[in-house]
Short mmCIF file of C-alpha atoms in Angstrom, two decimals:
data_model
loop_
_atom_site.label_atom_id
_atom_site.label_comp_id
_atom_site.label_asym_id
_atom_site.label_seq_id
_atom_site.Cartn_x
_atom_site.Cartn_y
_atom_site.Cartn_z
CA UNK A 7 0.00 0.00 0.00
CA UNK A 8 1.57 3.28 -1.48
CA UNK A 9 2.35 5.35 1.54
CA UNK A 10 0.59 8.40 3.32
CA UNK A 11 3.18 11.35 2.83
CA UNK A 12 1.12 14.63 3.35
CA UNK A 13 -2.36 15.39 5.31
CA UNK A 14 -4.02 18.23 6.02
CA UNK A 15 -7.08 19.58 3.58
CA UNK A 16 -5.11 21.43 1.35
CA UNK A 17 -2.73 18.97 0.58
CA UNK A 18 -5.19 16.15 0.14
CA UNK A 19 -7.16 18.78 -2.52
CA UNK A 20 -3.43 19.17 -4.18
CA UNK A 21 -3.51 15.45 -4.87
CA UNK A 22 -6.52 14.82 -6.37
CA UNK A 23 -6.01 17.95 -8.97
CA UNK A 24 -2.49 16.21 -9.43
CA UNK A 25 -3.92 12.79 -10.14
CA UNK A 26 -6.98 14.88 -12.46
CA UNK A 27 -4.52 16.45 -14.20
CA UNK A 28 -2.62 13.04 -14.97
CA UNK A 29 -5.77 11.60 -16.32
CA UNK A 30 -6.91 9.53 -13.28
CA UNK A 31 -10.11 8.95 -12.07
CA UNK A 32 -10.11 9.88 -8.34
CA UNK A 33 -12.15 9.55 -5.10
CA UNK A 34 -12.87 11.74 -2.57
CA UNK A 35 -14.15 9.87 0.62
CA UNK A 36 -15.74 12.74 3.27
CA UNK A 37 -16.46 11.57 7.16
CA UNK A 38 -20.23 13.07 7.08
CA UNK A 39 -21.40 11.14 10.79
CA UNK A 40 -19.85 9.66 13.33
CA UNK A 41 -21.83 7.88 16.31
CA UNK A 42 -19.72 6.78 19.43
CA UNK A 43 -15.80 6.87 19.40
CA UNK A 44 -14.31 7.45 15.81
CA UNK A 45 -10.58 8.33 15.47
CA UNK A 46 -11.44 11.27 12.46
CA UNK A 47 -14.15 14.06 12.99
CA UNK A 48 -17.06 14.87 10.30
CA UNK A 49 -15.13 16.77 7.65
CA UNK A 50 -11.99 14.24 7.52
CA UNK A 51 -11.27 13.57 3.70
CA UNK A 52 -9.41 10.57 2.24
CA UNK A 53 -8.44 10.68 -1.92
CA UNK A 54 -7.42 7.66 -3.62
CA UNK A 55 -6.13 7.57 -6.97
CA UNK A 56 -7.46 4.85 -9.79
CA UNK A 57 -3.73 3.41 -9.13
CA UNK A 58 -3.90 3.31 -5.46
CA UNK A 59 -2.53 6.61 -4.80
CA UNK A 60 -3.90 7.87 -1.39
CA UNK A 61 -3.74 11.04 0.60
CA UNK A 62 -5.80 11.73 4.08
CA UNK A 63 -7.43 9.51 6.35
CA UNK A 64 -11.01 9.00 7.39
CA UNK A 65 -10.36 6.55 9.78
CA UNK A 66 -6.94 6.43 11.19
CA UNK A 67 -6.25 3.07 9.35
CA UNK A 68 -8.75 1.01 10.52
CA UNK A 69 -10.70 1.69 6.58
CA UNK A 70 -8.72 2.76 4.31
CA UNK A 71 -7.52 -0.34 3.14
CA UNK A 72 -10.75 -1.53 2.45
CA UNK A 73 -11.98 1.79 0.23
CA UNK A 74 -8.55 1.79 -1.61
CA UNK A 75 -9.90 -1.97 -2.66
CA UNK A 76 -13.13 -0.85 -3.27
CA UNK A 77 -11.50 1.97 -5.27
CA UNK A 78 -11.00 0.88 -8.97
CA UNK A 79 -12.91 -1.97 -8.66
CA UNK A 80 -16.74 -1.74 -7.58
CA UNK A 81 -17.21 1.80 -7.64
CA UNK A 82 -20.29 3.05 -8.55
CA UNK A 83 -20.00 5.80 -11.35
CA UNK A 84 -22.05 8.69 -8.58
CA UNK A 85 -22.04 10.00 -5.06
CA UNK A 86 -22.88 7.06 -2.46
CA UNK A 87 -22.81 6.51 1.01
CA UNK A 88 -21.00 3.58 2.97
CA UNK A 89 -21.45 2.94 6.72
CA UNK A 90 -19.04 1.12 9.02
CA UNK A 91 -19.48 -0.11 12.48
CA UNK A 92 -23.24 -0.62 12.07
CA UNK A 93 -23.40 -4.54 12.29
CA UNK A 94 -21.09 -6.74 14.55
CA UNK A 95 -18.93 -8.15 11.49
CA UNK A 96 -18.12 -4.51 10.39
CA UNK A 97 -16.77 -4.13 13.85
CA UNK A 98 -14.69 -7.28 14.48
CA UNK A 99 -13.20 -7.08 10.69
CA UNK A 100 -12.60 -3.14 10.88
CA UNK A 101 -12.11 -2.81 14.53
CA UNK A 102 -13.27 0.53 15.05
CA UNK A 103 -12.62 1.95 18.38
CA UNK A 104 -15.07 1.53 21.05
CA UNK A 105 -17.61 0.25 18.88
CA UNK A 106 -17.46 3.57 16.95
CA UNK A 107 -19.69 4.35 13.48
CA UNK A 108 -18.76 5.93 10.64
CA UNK A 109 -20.69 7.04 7.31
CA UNK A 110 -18.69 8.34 4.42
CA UNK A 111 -19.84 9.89 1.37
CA UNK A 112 -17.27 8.46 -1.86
CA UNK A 113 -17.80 10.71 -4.64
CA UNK A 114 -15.89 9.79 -7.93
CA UNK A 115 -14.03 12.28 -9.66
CA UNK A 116 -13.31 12.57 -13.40
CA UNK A 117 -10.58 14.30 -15.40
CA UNK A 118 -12.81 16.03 -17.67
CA UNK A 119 -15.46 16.58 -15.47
CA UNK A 120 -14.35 17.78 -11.85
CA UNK A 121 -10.64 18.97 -12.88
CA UNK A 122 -11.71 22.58 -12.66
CA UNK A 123 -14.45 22.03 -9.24
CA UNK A 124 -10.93 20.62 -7.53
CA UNK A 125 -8.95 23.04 -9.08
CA UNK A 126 -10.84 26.48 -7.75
CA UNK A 127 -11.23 24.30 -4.20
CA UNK A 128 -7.52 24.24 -4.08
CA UNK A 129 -7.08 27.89 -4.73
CA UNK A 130 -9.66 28.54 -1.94
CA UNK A 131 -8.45 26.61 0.15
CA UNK A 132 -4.69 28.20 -0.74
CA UNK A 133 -5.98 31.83 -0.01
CA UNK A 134 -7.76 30.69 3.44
CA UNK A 135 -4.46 29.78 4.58
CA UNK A 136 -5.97 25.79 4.54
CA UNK A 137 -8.55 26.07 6.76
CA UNK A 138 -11.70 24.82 6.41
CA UNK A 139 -15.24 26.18 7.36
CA UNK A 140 -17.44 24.13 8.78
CA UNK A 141 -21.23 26.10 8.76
CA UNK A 142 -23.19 22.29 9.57
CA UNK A 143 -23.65 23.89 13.29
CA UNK A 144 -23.71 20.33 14.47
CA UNK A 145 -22.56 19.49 18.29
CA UNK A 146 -19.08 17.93 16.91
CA UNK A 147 -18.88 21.34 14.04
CA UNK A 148 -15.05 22.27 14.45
CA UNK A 149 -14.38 25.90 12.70
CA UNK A 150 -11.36 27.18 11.51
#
């Protein structure tokens, strides 16, 4: 597994308009819930490359192997949303802490399509300084 060099938002947006650019497909895999412990608040992003490429984490570890399988292989072609930790296998197989949950949404990203979308989010991003703005207003919302 291709190692995790850089993290922090901007850097994870930097990769996936590097891999665009290159003529990769990408995915961009957003924390959107968490119920009960879970190692990466709402907001945490994971990118993986169409060869394997990965930058971020959603989970600390305990997922990311599985979604860079899932990656090129079974991917649906939209948006979709994938839950861990709901049923007991998910939690023996994934060991999430404390019995944590997690729902992601995996969008898939196209080089003609979404090139310029990631593009303008990284120069955002750039002049913010990085930070991201949460406006959910949700008990766990962490602003920047």
């Amino acid at each position: 597994m291709p190692e995790l060099e850089r993290a922090g938002p901007v850097s994870v947006i930097a990769d996936l308009a590097r891999w665009l650019s290159q003529g990769q497909r990408a995915w961009l895999a957003t924390v959107v819930a968490t119920w009960g412990s879970s190692p990466r608040p709402q907001g945490a992003w994971l990118a993986i490359s169409d060869r394997g490429e990965w930058s971020g984490s959603v989970s600390g570890g305990c997922l990311e192997e599985s979604l860079l399988r899932q990656g090129a292989s079974d991917c649906p072609d939209r948006p979709w949303l994938l839950d861990y930790g709901i049923r007991e296998p998910d939690r023996t197989r994934f060991r999430l802490p404390c019995g944590g949950h997690i729902r992601l949404l995996v969008e898939p990203l196209s080089p003609t399509g979404d090139l310029g979308h990631v593009q303008a989010l990284l120069t955002a991003q750039q002049d913010a300084g990085g930070n991201r703005h949460c406006h959910c207003g949700g008990p766990d919302c962490r602003t920047s």
